[in-house]
PDB file of C-alpha atoms in Angstrom:
ATOM      1  CA  UNK A 129       0.000   0.000   0.000  1.00 91.00           C
ATOM      2  CA  UNK A 130       0.897   3.651  -0.441  1.00 97.00           C
ATOM      3  CA  UNK A 131       0.052   5.669   2.671  1.00 98.00           C
ATOM      4  CA  UNK A 132       0.205   9.350   3.566  1.00 98.00           C
ATOM      5  CA  UNK A 133       0.029  10.284   7.238  1.00 98.00           C
ATOM      6  CA  UNK A 134      -1.130  13.671   8.492  1.00 98.00           C
ATOM      7  CA  UNK A 135      -0.515  12.813  12.167  1.00 97.00           C
ATOM      8  CA  UNK A 136       3.007  12.571  13.636  1.00 96.00           C
ATOM      9  CA  UNK A 137       2.234   9.822  16.135  1.00 96.00           C
ATOM     10  CA  UNK A 138       0.399   7.749  13.533  1.00 97.00           C
ATOM     11  CA  UNK A 139       3.332   8.248  11.193  1.00 97.00           C
ATOM     12  CA  UNK A 140       5.601   6.622  13.755  1.00 97.00           C
ATOM     13  CA  UNK A 141       3.110   3.815  14.347  1.00 97.00           C
ATOM     14  CA  UNK A 142       2.800   2.983  10.647  1.00 97.00           C
ATOM     15  CA  UNK A 143       6.509   3.374   9.903  1.00 96.00           C
ATOM     16  CA  UNK A 144       7.306   0.969  12.760  1.00 95.00           C
ATOM     17  CA  UNK A 145       4.735  -1.597  11.662  1.00 96.00           C
ATOM     18  CA  UNK A 146       4.628  -1.392   7.861  1.00 94.00           C
ATOM     19  CA  UNK A 147       8.120  -0.449   6.669  1.00 91.00           C
ATOM     20  CA  UNK A 148       8.077   1.111   3.219  1.00 93.00           C
ATOM     21  CA  UNK A 149       4.338   1.766   3.131  1.00 96.00           C
ATOM     22  CA  UNK A 150       4.543   5.471   3.934  1.00 97.00           C
ATOM     23  CA  UNK A 151       5.122   7.713   0.923  1.00 98.00           C
ATOM     24  CA  UNK A 152       4.270  11.057   2.525  1.00 98.00           C
ATOM     25  CA  UNK A 153       4.120  12.679   5.963  1.00 98.00           C
ATOM     26  CA  UNK A 154       3.903  16.121   7.519  1.00 97.00           C
ATOM     27  CA  UNK A 155       6.820  18.390   8.299  1.00 96.00           C
ATOM     28  CA  UNK A 156       6.161  17.675  11.996  1.00 95.00           C
ATOM     29  CA  UNK A 157       6.581  13.909  11.633  1.00 96.00           C
ATOM     30  CA  UNK A 158       9.924  13.554  13.416  1.00 94.00           C
ATOM     31  CA  UNK A 159       9.851   9.832  14.267  1.00 95.00           C
ATOM     32  CA  UNK A 160      11.389   7.557  13.281  1.00 95.00           C
ATOM     33  CA  UNK A 161      14.398   9.826  12.911  1.00 92.00           C
ATOM     34  CA  UNK A 162      15.446   8.252   9.608  1.00 93.00           C
ATOM     35  CA  UNK A 163      12.033   8.592   7.951  1.00 95.00           C
ATOM     36  CA  UNK A 164      12.637   9.376   4.281  1.00 95.00           C
ATOM     37  CA  UNK A 165       9.354  10.311   2.615  1.00 97.00           C
ATOM     38  CA  UNK A 166       7.883  13.271   0.756  1.00 98.00           C
ATOM     39  CA  UNK A 167       6.947  16.082   3.146  1.00 98.00           C
ATOM     40  CA  UNK A 168       3.525  17.513   2.492  1.00 97.00           C
ATOM     41  CA  UNK A 169       3.342  20.536   4.804  1.00 96.00           C
ATOM     42  CA  UNK A 170       1.916  20.886   8.284  1.00 95.00           C
ATOM     43  CA  UNK A 171      -0.941  19.152  10.049  1.00 96.00           C
ATOM     44  CA  UNK A 172      -3.098  22.284   9.756  1.00 95.00           C
ATOM     45  CA  UNK A 173      -1.965  23.333   6.284  1.00 95.00           C
ATOM     46  CA  UNK A 174      -1.150  20.229   4.223  1.00 97.00           C
ATOM     47  CA  UNK A 175      -0.269  20.573   0.542  1.00 97.00           C
ATOM     48  CA  UNK A 176      -3.288  18.824  -0.915  1.00 97.00           C
ATOM     49  CA  UNK A 177      -1.854  18.977  -4.441  1.00 96.00           C
ATOM     50  CA  UNK A 178       1.311  17.246  -3.284  1.00 97.00           C
ATOM     51  CA  UNK A 179      -0.667  14.541  -1.484  1.00 98.00           C
ATOM     52  CA  UNK A 180      -2.818  13.888  -4.549  1.00 98.00           C
ATOM     53  CA  UNK A 181       0.300  13.658  -6.721  1.00 98.00           C
ATOM     54  CA  UNK A 182       1.613  10.861  -4.486  1.00 98.00           C
ATOM     55  CA  UNK A 183      -1.454   8.767  -5.429  1.00 97.00           C
ATOM     56  CA  UNK A 184      -1.824   7.143  -1.994  1.00 98.00           C
ATOM     57  CA  UNK A 185      -4.161   4.252  -1.365  1.00 98.00           C
ATOM     58  CA  UNK A 186      -4.975   5.746   2.039  1.00 98.00           C
ATOM     59  CA  UNK A 187      -4.546   9.017   3.930  1.00 98.00           C
ATOM     60  CA  UNK A 188      -4.648   8.744   7.722  1.00 98.00           C
ATOM     61  CA  UNK A 189      -5.754  11.729   9.784  1.00 98.00           C
ATOM     62  CA  UNK A 190      -7.152  12.769  13.164  1.00 97.00           C
ATOM     63  CA  UNK A 191     -10.269  14.806  13.887  1.00 96.00           C
ATOM     64  CA  UNK A 192      -8.379  17.055  16.295  1.00 94.00           C
ATOM     65  CA  UNK A 193      -5.056  17.528  14.540  1.00 94.00           C
ATOM     66  CA  UNK A 194      -6.350  17.990  10.994  1.00 97.00           C
ATOM     67  CA  UNK A 195      -8.917  20.383   9.539  1.00 97.00           C
ATOM     68  CA  UNK A 196     -12.098  19.048   7.977  1.00 97.00           C
ATOM     69  CA  UNK A 197     -11.898  21.328   4.880  1.00 97.00           C
ATOM     70  CA  UNK A 198      -8.517  19.785   3.990  1.00 97.00           C
ATOM     71  CA  UNK A 199      -9.862  16.273   4.483  1.00 98.00           C
ATOM     72  CA  UNK A 200     -12.931  17.085   2.385  1.00 98.00           C
ATOM     73  CA  UNK A 201     -10.677  18.339  -0.398  1.00 97.00           C
ATOM     74  CA  UNK A 202      -8.714  15.102  -0.328  1.00 98.00           C
ATOM     75  CA  UNK A 203     -11.909  13.073  -0.531  1.00 98.00           C
ATOM     76  CA  UNK A 204     -13.134  15.233  -3.406  1.00 98.00           C
ATOM     77  CA  UNK A 205      -9.922  14.342  -5.227  1.00 97.00           C
ATOM     78  CA  UNK A 206     -10.892  10.680  -4.951  1.00 97.00           C
ATOM     79  CA  UNK A 207      -8.643   9.707  -2.057  1.00 98.00           C
ATOM     80  CA  UNK A 208      -9.673   7.451   0.805  1.00 98.00           C
ATOM     81  CA  UNK A 209      -9.247   9.213   4.158  1.00 98.00           C
ATOM     82  CA  UNK A 210      -9.326   7.411   7.499  1.00 98.00           C
ATOM     83  CA  UNK A 211     -10.021   9.803  10.380  1.00 98.00           C
ATOM     84  CA  UNK A 212      -9.246   8.779  13.935  1.00 98.00           C
ATOM     85  CA  UNK A 213     -10.783  10.114  17.154  1.00 97.00           C
ATOM     86  CA  UNK A 214      -8.699   9.653  20.287  1.00 96.00           C
ATOM     87  CA  UNK A 215      -9.768  11.168  23.602  1.00 96.00           C
ATOM     88  CA  UNK A 216      -8.433   8.587  26.073  1.00 97.00           C
ATOM     89  CA  UNK A 217      -6.019   5.670  26.368  1.00 97.00           C
ATOM     90  CA  UNK A 218      -8.431   2.796  25.593  1.00 97.00           C
ATOM     91  CA  UNK A 219      -9.626   4.659  22.514  1.00 97.00           C
ATOM     92  CA  UNK A 220      -6.008   5.150  21.454  1.00 97.00           C
ATOM     93  CA  UNK A 221      -5.341   1.414  21.559  1.00 97.00           C
ATOM     94  CA  UNK A 222      -8.503   0.679  19.597  1.00 97.00           C
ATOM     95  CA  UNK A 223      -7.835   3.306  16.953  1.00 97.00           C
ATOM     96  CA  UNK A 224      -4.217   2.222  16.557  1.00 97.00           C
ATOM     97  CA  UNK A 225      -5.355  -1.331  15.839  1.00 97.00           C
ATOM     98  CA  UNK A 226      -7.893   0.010  13.331  1.00 97.00           C
ATOM     99  CA  UNK A 227      -5.316   2.173  11.549  1.00 97.00           C
ATOM    100  CA  UNK A 228      -2.727  -0.575  11.317  1.00 97.00           C
ATOM    101  CA  UNK A 229      -5.338  -2.990   9.967  1.00 96.00           C
ATOM    102  CA  UNK A 230      -6.390  -0.457   7.333  1.00 97.00           C
ATOM    103  CA  UNK A 231      -2.729  -0.016   6.400  1.00 96.00           C
ATOM    104  CA  UNK A 232      -2.395  -3.713   5.660  1.00 94.00           C
ATOM    105  CA  UNK A 233      -0.312  -4.692   8.685  1.00 95.00           C
ATOM    106  CA  UNK A 234      -0.832  -8.480   8.726  1.00 91.00           C
ATOM    107  CA  UNK A 235      -0.522  -9.046  12.475  1.00 93.00           C
ATOM    108  CA  UNK A 236      -0.631  -7.050  15.665  1.00 94.00           C
ATOM    109  CA  UNK A 237       2.783  -5.429  16.221  1.00 96.00           C
ATOM    110  CA  UNK A 238       4.715  -6.282  19.349  1.00 96.00           C
ATOM    111  CA  UNK A 239       5.058  -2.619  20.379  1.00 97.00           C
ATOM    112  CA  UNK A 240       1.278  -2.325  20.680  1.00 97.00           C
ATOM    113  CA  UNK A 241       1.141  -5.317  23.032  1.00 97.00           C
ATOM    114  CA  UNK A 242       4.030  -3.851  25.031  1.00 97.00           C
ATOM    115  CA  UNK A 243       2.227  -0.521  25.312  1.00 97.00           C
ATOM    116  CA  UNK A 244      -0.956  -2.122  26.611  1.00 97.00           C
ATOM    117  CA  UNK A 245       1.056  -4.266  29.024  1.00 97.00           C
ATOM    118  CA  UNK A 246       2.983  -1.244  30.318  1.00 97.00           C
ATOM    119  CA  UNK A 247      -0.193   0.666  31.127  1.00 97.00           C
ATOM    120  CA  UNK A 248      -1.939  -2.388  32.571  1.00 96.00           C
ATOM    121  CA  UNK A 249       1.021  -2.861  34.916  1.00 96.00           C
ATOM    122  CA  UNK A 250       0.949   0.766  36.086  1.00 94.00           C
ATOM    123  CA  UNK A 251      -0.172   0.746  39.696  1.00 89.00           C
ATOM    124  CA  UNK A 252      -2.965   3.093  40.782  1.00 87.00           C
ATOM    125  CA  UNK A 253      -1.453   6.232  42.334  1.00 89.00           C
ATOM    126  CA  UNK A 254      -1.405   6.306  46.123  1.00 88.00           C
ATOM    127  CA  UNK A 255      -2.041  10.050  46.148  1.00 91.00           C
ATOM    128  CA  UNK A 256      -3.412  12.617  43.728  1.00 95.00           C
ATOM    129  CA  UNK A 257      -2.390  16.155  42.881  1.00 96.00           C
ATOM    130  CA  UNK A 258      -4.184  18.969  41.114  1.00 97.00           C
ATOM    131  CA  UNK A 259      -2.494  20.654  38.177  1.00 97.00           C
ATOM    132  CA  UNK A 260      -2.776  23.241  35.482  1.00 97.00           C
ATOM    133  CA  UNK A 261      -1.384  22.016  32.174  1.00 97.00           C
ATOM    134  CA  UNK A 262      -0.424  24.823  29.790  1.00 98.00           C
ATOM    135  CA  UNK A 263       0.038  23.823  26.169  1.00 97.00           C
ATOM    136  CA  UNK A 264       0.692  27.342  24.836  1.00 97.00           C
ATOM    137  CA  UNK A 265       1.617  30.811  25.963  1.00 96.00           C
ATOM    138  CA  UNK A 266       0.967  34.211  24.379  1.00 93.00           C
ATOM    139  CA  UNK A 267      -1.884  33.553  24.968  1.00 96.00           C
ATOM    140  CA  UNK A 268      -1.850  30.994  27.735  1.00 97.00           C
ATOM    141  CA  UNK A 269      -3.884  27.909  26.836  1.00 97.00           C
ATOM    142  CA  UNK A 270      -4.375  24.825  28.996  1.00 97.00           C
ATOM    143  CA  UNK A 271      -5.749  21.313  28.809  1.00 96.00           C
ATOM    144  CA  UNK A 272      -9.458  21.362  29.553  1.00 94.00           C
ATOM    145  CA  UNK A 273     -11.982  18.572  29.307  1.00 94.00           C
ATOM    146  CA  UNK A 274     -11.990  15.384  27.264  1.00 93.00           C
ATOM    147  CA  UNK A 275      -8.381  15.139  26.056  1.00 96.00           C
ATOM    148  CA  UNK A 276      -6.052  12.208  25.528  1.00 97.00           C
ATOM    149  CA  UNK A 277      -3.200  13.884  27.430  1.00 97.00           C
ATOM    150  CA  UNK A 278      -5.560  14.619  30.291  1.00 96.00           C
ATOM    151  CA  UNK A 279      -6.546  10.971  30.535  1.00 97.00           C
ATOM    152  CA  UNK A 280      -2.882   9.951  30.562  1.00 97.00           C
ATOM    153  CA  UNK A 281      -2.149  12.362  33.416  1.00 97.00           C
ATOM    154  CA  UNK A 282      -5.187  11.205  35.395  1.00 96.00           C
ATOM    155  CA  UNK A 283      -3.887   7.631  35.249  1.00 97.00           C
ATOM    156  CA  UNK A 284      -0.654   8.897  36.800  1.00 97.00           C
ATOM    157  CA  UNK A 285      -2.349  10.702  39.679  1.00 96.00           C
ATOM    158  CA  UNK A 286      -2.630  14.211  38.220  1.00 97.00           C
ATOM    159  CA  UNK A 287      -6.072  15.846  38.080  1.00 96.00           C
ATOM    160  CA  UNK A 288      -6.472  18.945  35.915  1.00 94.00           C
ATOM    161  CA  UNK A 289      -8.226  21.958  37.364  1.00 94.00           C
ATOM    162  CA  UNK A 290      -9.981  22.924  34.140  1.00 92.00           C
ATOM    163  CA  UNK A 291     -11.885  19.760  33.269  1.00 92.00           C
ATOM    164  CA  UNK A 292     -15.162  21.571  33.893  1.00 90.00           C
ATOM    165  CA  UNK A 293     -14.465  24.268  31.337  1.00 92.00           C
ATOM    166  CA  UNK A 294     -16.732  24.372  28.289  1.00 92.00           C
ATOM    167  CA  UNK A 295     -13.726  24.339  25.956  1.00 93.00           C
ATOM    168  CA  UNK A 296     -11.254  21.519  25.530  1.00 94.00           C
ATOM    169  CA  UNK A 297      -8.309  23.940  25.266  1.00 95.00           C
ATOM    170  CA  UNK A 298      -9.413  27.105  27.047  1.00 97.00           C
ATOM    171  CA  UNK A 299      -7.472  30.348  27.089  1.00 97.00           C
ATOM    172  CA  UNK A 300      -6.840  31.250  30.724  1.00 96.00           C
ATOM    173  CA  UNK A 301      -4.811  34.307  31.817  1.00 96.00           C
ATOM    174  CA  UNK A 302      -1.773  33.344  33.848  1.00 96.00           C
ATOM    175  CA  UNK A 303      -3.137  35.337  36.792  1.00 97.00           C
ATOM    176  CA  UNK A 304      -6.145  32.999  36.895  1.00 96.00           C
ATOM    177  CA  UNK A 305      -3.914  29.947  36.616  1.00 97.00           C
ATOM    178  CA  UNK A 306      -1.993  31.111  39.667  1.00 96.00           C
ATOM    179  CA  UNK A 307      -5.185  31.976  41.540  1.00 95.00           C
ATOM    180  CA  UNK A 308      -6.448  28.412  41.006  1.00 95.00           C
ATOM    181  CA  UNK A 309      -3.687  27.329  43.434  1.00 95.00           C
ATOM    182  CA  UNK A 310      -2.706  24.019  41.799  1.00 97.00           C
ATOM    183  CA  UNK A 311      -0.399  21.570  43.517  1.00 96.00           C
ATOM    184  CA  UNK A 312       1.608  21.306  40.335  1.00 96.00           C
ATOM    185  CA  UNK A 313       2.172  22.894  36.923  1.00 98.00           C
ATOM    186  CA  UNK A 314       2.721  20.452  34.055  1.00 98.00           C
ATOM    187  CA  UNK A 315       4.697  21.897  31.139  1.00 98.00           C
ATOM    188  CA  UNK A 316       5.071  19.619  28.080  1.00 98.00           C
ATOM    189  CA  UNK A 317       7.525  20.445  25.320  1.00 96.00           C
ATOM    190  CA  UNK A 318       4.856  20.374  22.610  1.00 93.00           C
ATOM    191  CA  UNK A 319       2.907  21.874  21.013  1.00 93.00           C
ATOM    192  CA  UNK A 320       4.621  24.803  22.741  1.00 96.00           C
ATOM    193  CA  UNK A 321       8.203  23.976  23.644  1.00 97.00           C
ATOM    194  CA  UNK A 322       8.285  24.761  27.342  1.00 98.00           C
ATOM    195  CA  UNK A 323      11.784  24.506  28.821  1.00 97.00           C
ATOM    196  CA  UNK A 324      13.462  25.133  32.170  1.00 96.00           C
ATOM    197  CA  UNK A 325      14.033  28.725  31.024  1.00 96.00           C
ATOM    198  CA  UNK A 326      10.659  29.291  29.355  1.00 97.00           C
ATOM    199  CA  UNK A 327       7.589  28.540  31.443  1.00 97.00           C
ATOM    200  CA  UNK A 328       8.453  27.839  35.099  1.00 97.00           C
ATOM    201  CA  UNK A 329       9.294  31.487  35.762  1.00 97.00           C
ATOM    202  CA  UNK A 330       5.617  32.355  35.241  1.00 97.00           C
ATOM    203  CA  UNK A 331       4.650  30.161  38.221  1.00 97.00           C
ATOM    204  CA  UNK A 332       6.865  31.231  41.120  1.00 96.00           C
ATOM    205  CA  UNK A 333       6.630  29.030  44.172  1.00 94.00           C
ATOM    206  CA  UNK A 334       4.910  26.178  42.351  1.00 96.00           C
ATOM    207  CA  UNK A 335       6.585  22.879  41.406  1.00 96.00           C
ATOM    208  CA  UNK A 336       6.784  22.505  37.640  1.00 97.00           C
ATOM    209  CA  UNK A 337       7.084  19.191  35.801  1.00 97.00           C
ATOM    210  CA  UNK A 338       8.720  19.476  32.388  1.00 98.00           C
ATOM    211  CA  UNK A 339       7.327  16.554  30.412  1.00 97.00           C
ATOM    212  CA  UNK A 340       8.090  14.962  27.071  1.00 97.00           C
ATOM    213  CA  UNK A 341       5.265  15.955  24.759  1.00 95.00           C
ATOM    214  CA  UNK A 342       5.852  12.860  22.676  1.00 95.00           C
ATOM    215  CA  UNK A 343       5.161  10.648  25.673  1.00 97.00           C
ATOM    216  CA  UNK A 344       2.233  12.739  26.890  1.00 97.00           C
ATOM    217  CA  UNK A 345       0.371  13.456  23.653  1.00 96.00           C
ATOM    218  CA  UNK A 346       1.471  10.879  21.062  1.00 95.00           C
ATOM    219  CA  UNK A 347      -0.359   7.588  20.540  1.00 94.00           C
ATOM    220  CA  UNK A 348       2.059   5.123  19.015  1.00 94.00           C
ATOM    221  CA  UNK A 349       5.198   3.196  20.005  1.00 96.00           C
ATOM    222  CA  UNK A 350       6.041   5.864  22.609  1.00 96.00           C
ATOM    223  CA  UNK A 351       3.079   4.618  24.672  1.00 97.00           C
ATOM    224  CA  UNK A 352       5.184   1.661  25.816  1.00 97.00           C
ATOM    225  CA  UNK A 353       7.675   3.992  27.506  1.00 96.00           C
ATOM    226  CA  UNK A 354       5.210   6.663  28.600  1.00 97.00           C
ATOM    227  CA  UNK A 355       4.249   5.362  32.074  1.00 97.00           C
ATOM    228  CA  UNK A 356       7.900   5.149  33.142  1.00 96.00           C
ATOM    229  CA  UNK A 357       9.103   8.373  31.483  1.00 97.00           C
ATOM    230  CA  UNK A 358       6.186  10.502  32.635  1.00 97.00           C
ATOM    231  CA  UNK A 359       5.967   8.884  36.059  1.00 95.00           C
ATOM    232  CA  UNK A 360       9.619   9.617  36.811  1.00 95.00           C
ATOM    233  CA  UNK A 361       9.268  13.260  35.728  1.00 96.00           C
ATOM    234  CA  UNK A 362       6.165  13.727  37.866  1.00 95.00           C
ATOM    235  CA  UNK A 363       7.677  12.042  40.932  1.00 92.00           C
ATOM    236  CA  UNK A 364      10.702  14.349  40.698  1.00 92.00           C
ATOM    237  CA  UNK A 365       8.430  17.292  41.568  1.00 90.00           C
ATOM    238  CA  UNK A 366       7.288  15.899  44.929  1.00 78.00           C
ATOM    239  CA  UNK A 367       8.494  18.072  47.776  1.00 59.00           C
TER     240      UNK A 367
END
């Protein structure tokens, strides 16, 4: 099969399970590091003409990461588009199996079993902490309700303070984030690249966990490492 992926984590999943099947991927598809395919633009602004020219048998997308007008244009060009919806960990495992089956992977890959086993073996947290989870600044945006990353954090003992907000990614002024008095601030390195020098200074006096965005927000082979990688980073903030 000839496959184009518009989702970085699905790119890694397909590349790891169906070597040679991918012919195109976004500019943000960074894994595997040696991926050598045609780049077709970003997740929000794909080059539809370039995708069509690749004549893929299947385009894989996500309802959150990709825009419906782009997907409609691809369908209008006669391409088959598979759109995933992933709001929690069980849904991620189900959608990954569906994608890999649609991509012609003949048997369930070992990494998917390892990912499910890793999460099944993760012990329930003995204590819970509240957190704000910024994903952008200028303006500040945080994880709200019904998100995959939020479900991952909840399984590791971190409860977000904005799950009751009407929006999934609400804009909240930093003054309000501070006033919410969280136990913890979680700062992933994507989509905004928070670092030790860019982010924690806005939350004086609060412990800040700098997390790998790939392990927090990607659904693919990184899920097998995620409980350990994220758990260690979160435990390091206990005082």
